[in-house]
PDB file of C-alpha atoms in Angstrom:
ATOM      1  CA  MET A  22     120.867 151.737 137.573  1.00  0.00           C
ATOM      2  CA  ALA A  23     122.163 148.831 135.489  1.00  0.00           C
ATOM      3  CA  ARG A  24     121.245 146.380 138.248  1.00  0.00           C
ATOM      4  CA  ARG A  25     117.619 147.551 138.341  1.00  0.00           C
ATOM      5  CA  SER A  26     117.178 147.399 134.586  1.00  0.00           C
ATOM      6  CA  THR A  27     118.463 143.800 134.465  1.00  0.00           C
ATOM      7  CA  LEU A  28     115.602 142.657 136.709  1.00  0.00           C
ATOM      8  CA  GLY A  29     112.915 144.213 134.521  1.00  0.00           C
ATOM      9  CA  GLN A  30     109.536 145.868 134.945  1.00  0.00           C
ATOM     10  CA  ASP A  31     107.697 142.598 135.672  1.00  0.00           C
ATOM     11  CA  PHE A  32     110.069 141.894 138.558  1.00  0.00           C
ATOM     12  CA  ARG A  33     109.450 145.374 139.996  1.00  0.00           C
ATOM     13  CA  ARG A  34     105.695 144.722 139.888  1.00  0.00           C
ATOM     14  CA  LEU A  35     106.173 141.377 141.639  1.00  0.00           C
ATOM     15  CA  TRP A  36     108.466 142.976 144.204  1.00  0.00           C
ATOM     16  CA  GLY A  37     105.901 145.718 144.863  1.00  0.00           C
ATOM     17  CA  ALA A  38     103.158 143.112 145.312  1.00  0.00           C
ATOM     18  CA  TYR A  39     105.435 141.177 147.652  1.00  0.00           C
ATOM     19  CA  ALA A  40     106.137 144.320 149.700  1.00  0.00           C
ATOM     20  CA  VAL A  41     102.404 145.057 150.077  1.00  0.00           C
ATOM     21  CA  SER A  42     101.737 141.429 151.016  1.00  0.00           C
ATOM     22  CA  ALA A  43     104.567 141.369 153.574  1.00  0.00           C
ATOM     23  CA  ALA A  44     103.364 144.637 155.109  1.00  0.00           C
ATOM     24  CA  GLY A  45      99.820 143.252 155.338  1.00  0.00           C
ATOM     25  CA  SER A  46     101.101 140.125 157.050  1.00  0.00           C
ATOM     26  CA  ALA A  47     103.096 142.186 159.552  1.00  0.00           C
ATOM     27  CA  VAL A  48     100.104 144.385 160.361  1.00  0.00           C
ATOM     28  CA  GLY A  49      97.853 141.361 160.742  1.00  0.00           C
ATOM     29  CA  MET A  50     100.312 139.585 163.040  1.00  0.00           C
ATOM     30  CA  GLY A  51     100.444 142.601 165.324  1.00  0.00           C
ATOM     31  CA  ALA A  52      96.824 143.708 165.092  1.00  0.00           C
ATOM     32  CA  LEU A  53      95.043 140.450 165.914  1.00  0.00           C
ATOM     33  CA  PRO A  54      96.524 140.035 169.417  1.00  0.00           C
ATOM     34  CA  LEU A  55      95.979 143.735 170.171  1.00  0.00           C
ATOM     35  CA  ILE A  56      92.343 143.518 169.074  1.00  0.00           C
ATOM     36  CA  ALA A  57      91.920 140.409 171.226  1.00  0.00           C
ATOM     37  CA  LEU A  58      93.359 142.247 174.242  1.00  0.00           C
ATOM     38  CA  LEU A  59      91.921 145.716 173.862  1.00  0.00           C
ATOM     39  CA  VAL A  60      88.549 145.087 172.214  1.00  0.00           C
ATOM     40  CA  LEU A  61      87.551 141.602 173.344  1.00  0.00           C
ATOM     41  CA  HIS A  62      89.427 141.766 176.687  1.00  0.00           C
ATOM     42  CA  SER A  63      90.827 138.285 176.051  1.00  0.00           C
ATOM     43  CA  SER A  64      93.019 136.552 178.589  1.00  0.00           C
ATOM     44  CA  ALA A  65      96.723 135.969 178.107  1.00  0.00           C
ATOM     45  CA  PHE A  66      95.939 132.297 177.460  1.00  0.00           C
ATOM     46  CA  GLN A  67      93.514 133.207 174.653  1.00  0.00           C
ATOM     47  CA  VAL A  68      96.076 135.486 173.020  1.00  0.00           C
ATOM     48  CA  SER A  69      98.599 132.642 173.233  1.00  0.00           C
ATOM     49  CA  VAL A  70      96.072 130.293 171.604  1.00  0.00           C
ATOM     50  CA  LEU A  71      95.548 132.845 168.821  1.00  0.00           C
ATOM     51  CA  ALA A  72      99.286 132.967 168.121  1.00  0.00           C
ATOM     52  CA  ALA A  73      99.675 129.189 168.400  1.00  0.00           C
ATOM     53  CA  LEU A  74      96.838 128.514 165.957  1.00  0.00           C
ATOM     54  CA  SER A  75      98.544 130.616 163.308  1.00  0.00           C
ATOM     55  CA  ALA A  76     101.868 128.851 163.858  1.00  0.00           C
ATOM     56  CA  VAL A  77     100.284 125.400 163.730  1.00  0.00           C
ATOM     57  CA  ALA A  78      98.289 126.356 160.632  1.00  0.00           C
ATOM     58  CA  SER A  79     101.483 127.460 158.913  1.00  0.00           C
ATOM     59  CA  ALA A  80     103.205 124.153 159.682  1.00  0.00           C
ATOM     60  CA  VAL A  81     100.232 122.015 158.640  1.00  0.00           C
ATOM     61  CA  ILE A  82      99.282 123.982 155.519  1.00  0.00           C
ATOM     62  CA  ALA A  83     102.697 124.754 154.023  1.00  0.00           C
ATOM     63  CA  LEU A  84     103.656 121.422 152.472  1.00  0.00           C
ATOM     64  CA  PRO A  85     100.339 120.364 150.883  1.00  0.00           C
ATOM     65  CA  LEU A  86      99.562 123.900 149.743  1.00  0.00           C
ATOM     66  CA  GLY A  87     103.025 124.331 148.228  1.00  0.00           C
ATOM     67  CA  VAL A  88     102.679 121.135 146.209  1.00  0.00           C
ATOM     68  CA  ARG A  89      99.233 122.180 144.976  1.00  0.00           C
ATOM     69  CA  ILE A  90     100.427 125.673 144.005  1.00  0.00           C
ATOM     70  CA  GLU A  91     103.334 124.187 142.053  1.00  0.00           C
ATOM     71  CA  HIS A  92     100.859 122.990 139.418  1.00  0.00           C
ATOM     72  CA  GLN A  93      98.876 126.263 139.175  1.00  0.00           C
ATOM     73  CA  TYR A  94      99.443 129.532 137.353  1.00  0.00           C
ATOM     74  CA  LYS A  95     101.251 131.655 139.913  1.00  0.00           C
ATOM     75  CA  ARG A  96      99.929 135.159 139.230  1.00  0.00           C
ATOM     76  CA  PRO A  97      96.222 134.271 139.845  1.00  0.00           C
ATOM     77  CA  VAL A  98      97.219 132.462 143.056  1.00  0.00           C
ATOM     78  CA  MET A  99      99.050 135.554 144.327  1.00  0.00           C
ATOM     79  CA  ILE A 100      96.186 137.893 143.434  1.00  0.00           C
ATOM     80  CA  THR A 101      93.575 135.601 144.986  1.00  0.00           C
ATOM     81  CA  ALA A 102      95.646 135.151 148.159  1.00  0.00           C
ATOM     82  CA  ASP A 103      96.081 138.892 148.698  1.00  0.00           C
ATOM     83  CA  LEU A 104      92.445 139.705 147.916  1.00  0.00           C
ATOM     84  CA  ALA A 105      91.285 136.960 150.284  1.00  0.00           C
ATOM     85  CA  ARG A 106      93.566 138.295 153.029  1.00  0.00           C
ATOM     86  CA  CYS A 107      92.240 141.808 152.474  1.00  0.00           C
ATOM     87  CA  VAL A 108      88.624 140.613 152.758  1.00  0.00           C
ATOM     88  CA  MET A 109      89.390 138.608 155.899  1.00  0.00           C
ATOM     89  CA  LEU A 110      91.149 141.486 157.628  1.00  0.00           C
ATOM     90  CA  ALA A 111      88.384 143.894 156.560  1.00  0.00           C
ATOM     91  CA  SER A 112      85.830 141.560 158.153  1.00  0.00           C
ATOM     92  CA  ILE A 113      87.185 142.485 161.594  1.00  0.00           C
ATOM     93  CA  PRO A 114      86.198 146.184 161.621  1.00  0.00           C
ATOM     94  CA  VAL A 115      82.906 145.304 159.920  1.00  0.00           C
ATOM     95  CA  ALA A 116      82.149 142.747 162.645  1.00  0.00           C
ATOM     96  CA  MET A 117      83.175 145.309 165.278  1.00  0.00           C
ATOM     97  CA  ALA A 118      80.836 147.906 163.779  1.00  0.00           C
ATOM     98  CA  PHE A 119      77.890 145.494 164.076  1.00  0.00           C
ATOM     99  CA  GLY A 120      78.905 144.228 167.529  1.00  0.00           C
ATOM    100  CA  ARG A 121      79.552 140.709 166.195  1.00  0.00           C
ATOM    101  CA  LEU A 122      83.309 140.374 166.689  1.00  0.00           C
ATOM    102  CA  THR A 123      84.239 137.264 168.669  1.00  0.00           C
ATOM    103  CA  PHE A 124      87.431 135.525 169.673  1.00  0.00           C
ATOM    104  CA  ILE A 125      86.564 132.640 167.318  1.00  0.00           C
ATOM    105  CA  HIS A 126      86.325 135.171 164.445  1.00  0.00           C
ATOM    106  CA  LEU A 127      89.855 136.378 165.241  1.00  0.00           C
ATOM    107  CA  CYS A 128      91.129 132.783 165.347  1.00  0.00           C
ATOM    108  CA  VAL A 129      89.565 131.978 161.970  1.00  0.00           C
ATOM    109  CA  VAL A 130      91.030 135.163 160.454  1.00  0.00           C
ATOM    110  CA  GLY A 131      94.452 134.324 161.935  1.00  0.00           C
ATOM    111  CA  VAL A 132      94.463 130.813 160.467  1.00  0.00           C
ATOM    112  CA  LEU A 133      93.155 131.923 157.059  1.00  0.00           C
ATOM    113  CA  GLN A 134      95.592 134.834 156.956  1.00  0.00           C
ATOM    114  CA  THR A 135      98.409 132.364 157.562  1.00  0.00           C
ATOM    115  CA  ALA A 136      97.138 130.101 154.778  1.00  0.00           C
ATOM    116  CA  THR A 137      96.932 132.964 152.297  1.00  0.00           C
ATOM    117  CA  SER A 138     100.409 134.180 153.292  1.00  0.00           C
ATOM    118  CA  VAL A 139     101.817 130.709 152.660  1.00  0.00           C
ATOM    119  CA  ALA A 140     100.023 130.577 149.293  1.00  0.00           C
ATOM    120  CA  PHE A 141     101.322 134.000 148.246  1.00  0.00           C
ATOM    121  CA  ASP A 142     104.886 133.226 149.330  1.00  0.00           C
ATOM    122  CA  ALA A 143     104.926 129.861 147.556  1.00  0.00           C
ATOM    123  CA  ALA A 144     103.545 131.325 144.340  1.00  0.00           C
ATOM    124  CA  SER A 145     105.756 134.420 144.366  1.00  0.00           C
ATOM    125  CA  GLY A 146     108.918 132.365 144.868  1.00  0.00           C
ATOM    126  CA  ALA A 147     108.057 130.118 141.936  1.00  0.00           C
ATOM    127  CA  HIS A 148     106.936 133.077 139.811  1.00  0.00           C
ATOM    128  CA  LEU A 149     110.243 134.805 140.499  1.00  0.00           C
ATOM    129  CA  LYS A 150     112.079 131.993 138.693  1.00  0.00           C
ATOM    130  CA  ALA A 151     110.013 132.628 135.570  1.00  0.00           C
ATOM    131  CA  LEU A 152     110.646 136.387 135.623  1.00  0.00           C
ATOM    132  CA  VAL A 153     114.343 136.612 136.406  1.00  0.00           C
ATOM    133  CA  LEU A 154     117.269 135.058 134.556  1.00  0.00           C
ATOM    134  CA  PRO A 155     119.376 132.647 136.661  1.00  0.00           C
ATOM    135  CA  GLU A 156     122.340 135.042 136.837  1.00  0.00           C
ATOM    136  CA  HIS A 157     120.114 137.754 138.424  1.00  0.00           C
ATOM    137  CA  ARG A 158     118.222 135.552 140.904  1.00  0.00           C
ATOM    138  CA  LEU A 159     120.633 136.177 143.770  1.00  0.00           C
ATOM    139  CA  ARG A 160     119.982 139.918 143.542  1.00  0.00           C
ATOM    140  CA  ALA A 161     116.220 139.394 143.182  1.00  0.00           C
ATOM    141  CA  ASN A 162     116.091 137.013 146.144  1.00  0.00           C
ATOM    142  CA  SER A 163     118.108 139.437 148.257  1.00  0.00           C
ATOM    143  CA  LEU A 164     115.570 142.185 147.512  1.00  0.00           C
ATOM    144  CA  PHE A 165     112.724 139.857 148.533  1.00  0.00           C
ATOM    145  CA  GLU A 166     114.488 138.876 151.763  1.00  0.00           C
ATOM    146  CA  THR A 167     115.323 142.481 152.609  1.00  0.00           C
ATOM    147  CA  THR A 168     111.686 143.417 152.093  1.00  0.00           C
ATOM    148  CA  ASN A 169     110.596 140.497 154.255  1.00  0.00           C
ATOM    149  CA  TRP A 170     112.947 141.419 157.109  1.00  0.00           C
ATOM    150  CA  ILE A 171     111.930 145.073 157.005  1.00  0.00           C
ATOM    151  CA  SER A 172     108.251 144.138 157.247  1.00  0.00           C
ATOM    152  CA  VAL A 173     108.918 141.693 160.099  1.00  0.00           C
ATOM    153  CA  SER A 174     110.974 144.320 161.941  1.00  0.00           C
ATOM    154  CA  ALA A 175     108.337 146.998 161.467  1.00  0.00           C
ATOM    155  CA  GLY A 176     105.474 144.595 162.241  1.00  0.00           C
ATOM    156  CA  PRO A 177     104.575 143.430 165.749  1.00  0.00           C
ATOM    157  CA  ALA A 178     106.346 145.443 168.394  1.00  0.00           C
ATOM    158  CA  ARG A 179     109.381 143.830 169.944  1.00  0.00           C
ATOM    159  CA  ARG A 180     110.407 144.755 173.446  1.00  0.00           C
ATOM    160  CA  ARG A 181     113.699 146.599 173.376  1.00  0.00           C
ATOM    161  CA  ALA A 182     116.134 146.653 176.275  1.00  0.00           C
ATOM    162  CA  SER A 183     115.783 150.453 176.407  1.00  0.00           C
ATOM    163  CA  ASP A 184     112.024 150.085 177.059  1.00  0.00           C
ATOM    164  CA  ARG A 185     112.420 148.013 180.230  1.00  0.00           C
ATOM    165  CA  GLY A 186     111.163 149.975 183.188  1.00  0.00           C
ATOM    166  CA  SER A 187     110.559 153.105 181.114  1.00  0.00           C
ATOM    167  CA  GLY A 188     106.783 152.711 180.903  1.00  0.00           C
ATOM    168  CA  ARG A 189     106.915 152.644 177.101  1.00  0.00           C
ATOM    169  CA  GLY A 190     106.146 148.946 176.705  1.00  0.00           C
ATOM    170  CA  GLY A 191     106.721 145.454 177.909  1.00  0.00           C
ATOM    171  CA  HIS A 192     105.841 143.822 181.173  1.00  0.00           C
ATOM    172  CA  ASP A 193     105.612 145.520 184.543  1.00  0.00           C
ATOM    173  CA  GLY A 194     106.447 142.922 187.153  1.00  0.00           C
ATOM    174  CA  GLY A 195     104.700 140.265 185.091  1.00  0.00           C
ATOM    175  CA  ARG A 196     101.254 141.681 185.915  1.00  0.00           C
ATOM    176  CA  ARG A 197     100.283 144.117 183.170  1.00  0.00           C
ATOM    177  CA  ILE A 198     101.246 145.472 179.774  1.00  0.00           C
ATOM    178  CA  VAL A 199     101.685 149.215 179.317  1.00  0.00           C
ATOM    179  CA  LEU A 200     100.980 150.341 175.764  1.00  0.00           C
ATOM    180  CA  PRO A 201     102.509 153.458 174.165  1.00  0.00           C
ATOM    181  CA  ARG A 202     100.576 156.712 173.959  1.00  0.00           C
ATOM    182  CA  ILE A 203      98.193 156.833 171.013  1.00  0.00           C
ATOM    183  CA  GLY A 204      98.131 160.605 170.606  1.00  0.00           C
ATOM    184  CA  PRO A 205      99.502 163.731 172.255  1.00  0.00           C
ATOM    185  CA  GLY A 206      96.459 164.224 174.521  1.00  0.00           C
ATOM    186  CA  ASN A 207      95.491 160.590 175.067  1.00  0.00           C
ATOM    187  CA  PRO A 208      96.540 158.825 178.264  1.00  0.00           C
ATOM    188  CA  SER A 209      98.357 155.516 178.112  1.00  0.00           C
ATOM    189  CA  HIS A 210      96.164 152.459 178.060  1.00  0.00           C
ATOM    190  CA  SER A 211      96.892 149.416 180.145  1.00  0.00           C
ATOM    191  CA  ALA A 212      95.529 145.916 180.124  1.00  0.00           C
ATOM    192  CA  ALA A 213      95.500 143.908 183.313  1.00  0.00           C
TER     193      ALA A 213
END
């Protein structure tokens, strides 16, 4: 209890915001390729392009965006980044409802989601220094990293060794992907 009280209420709010942001990033990373496969029937190459665009965007955007954020108030940057990410991700089901969802839309959302994640992470790291005394920063950073690793682990599905050949996920002879059952009465879906 003494450890928690030393970090303070403002830190707990920041940590909560970070947890929500990390969870949103994990969902977005896993959802975009699945939407491309299952809704748009994209090829494996297109799904690879979608993933590569986000990785390239992260590498290109990180340094200039980090420098720019350094000279801004951090809290408004974090709020704007998360609201922008929410709007972008919400645009996908809206576009689906109107029959306007395209692969380009998913690529734009993937790149912009990456940019907003970089912005939030840069601002939250700098904001953490203002909230937490130097002697408590190790504990605060460990909580942030634990939250990050939990969200990454719970995010996009990773193929486990126990799933090989069991029909629960992964590749089947390199030809198709078998997805897990969605509900008790729903059959498994597969994408060629």
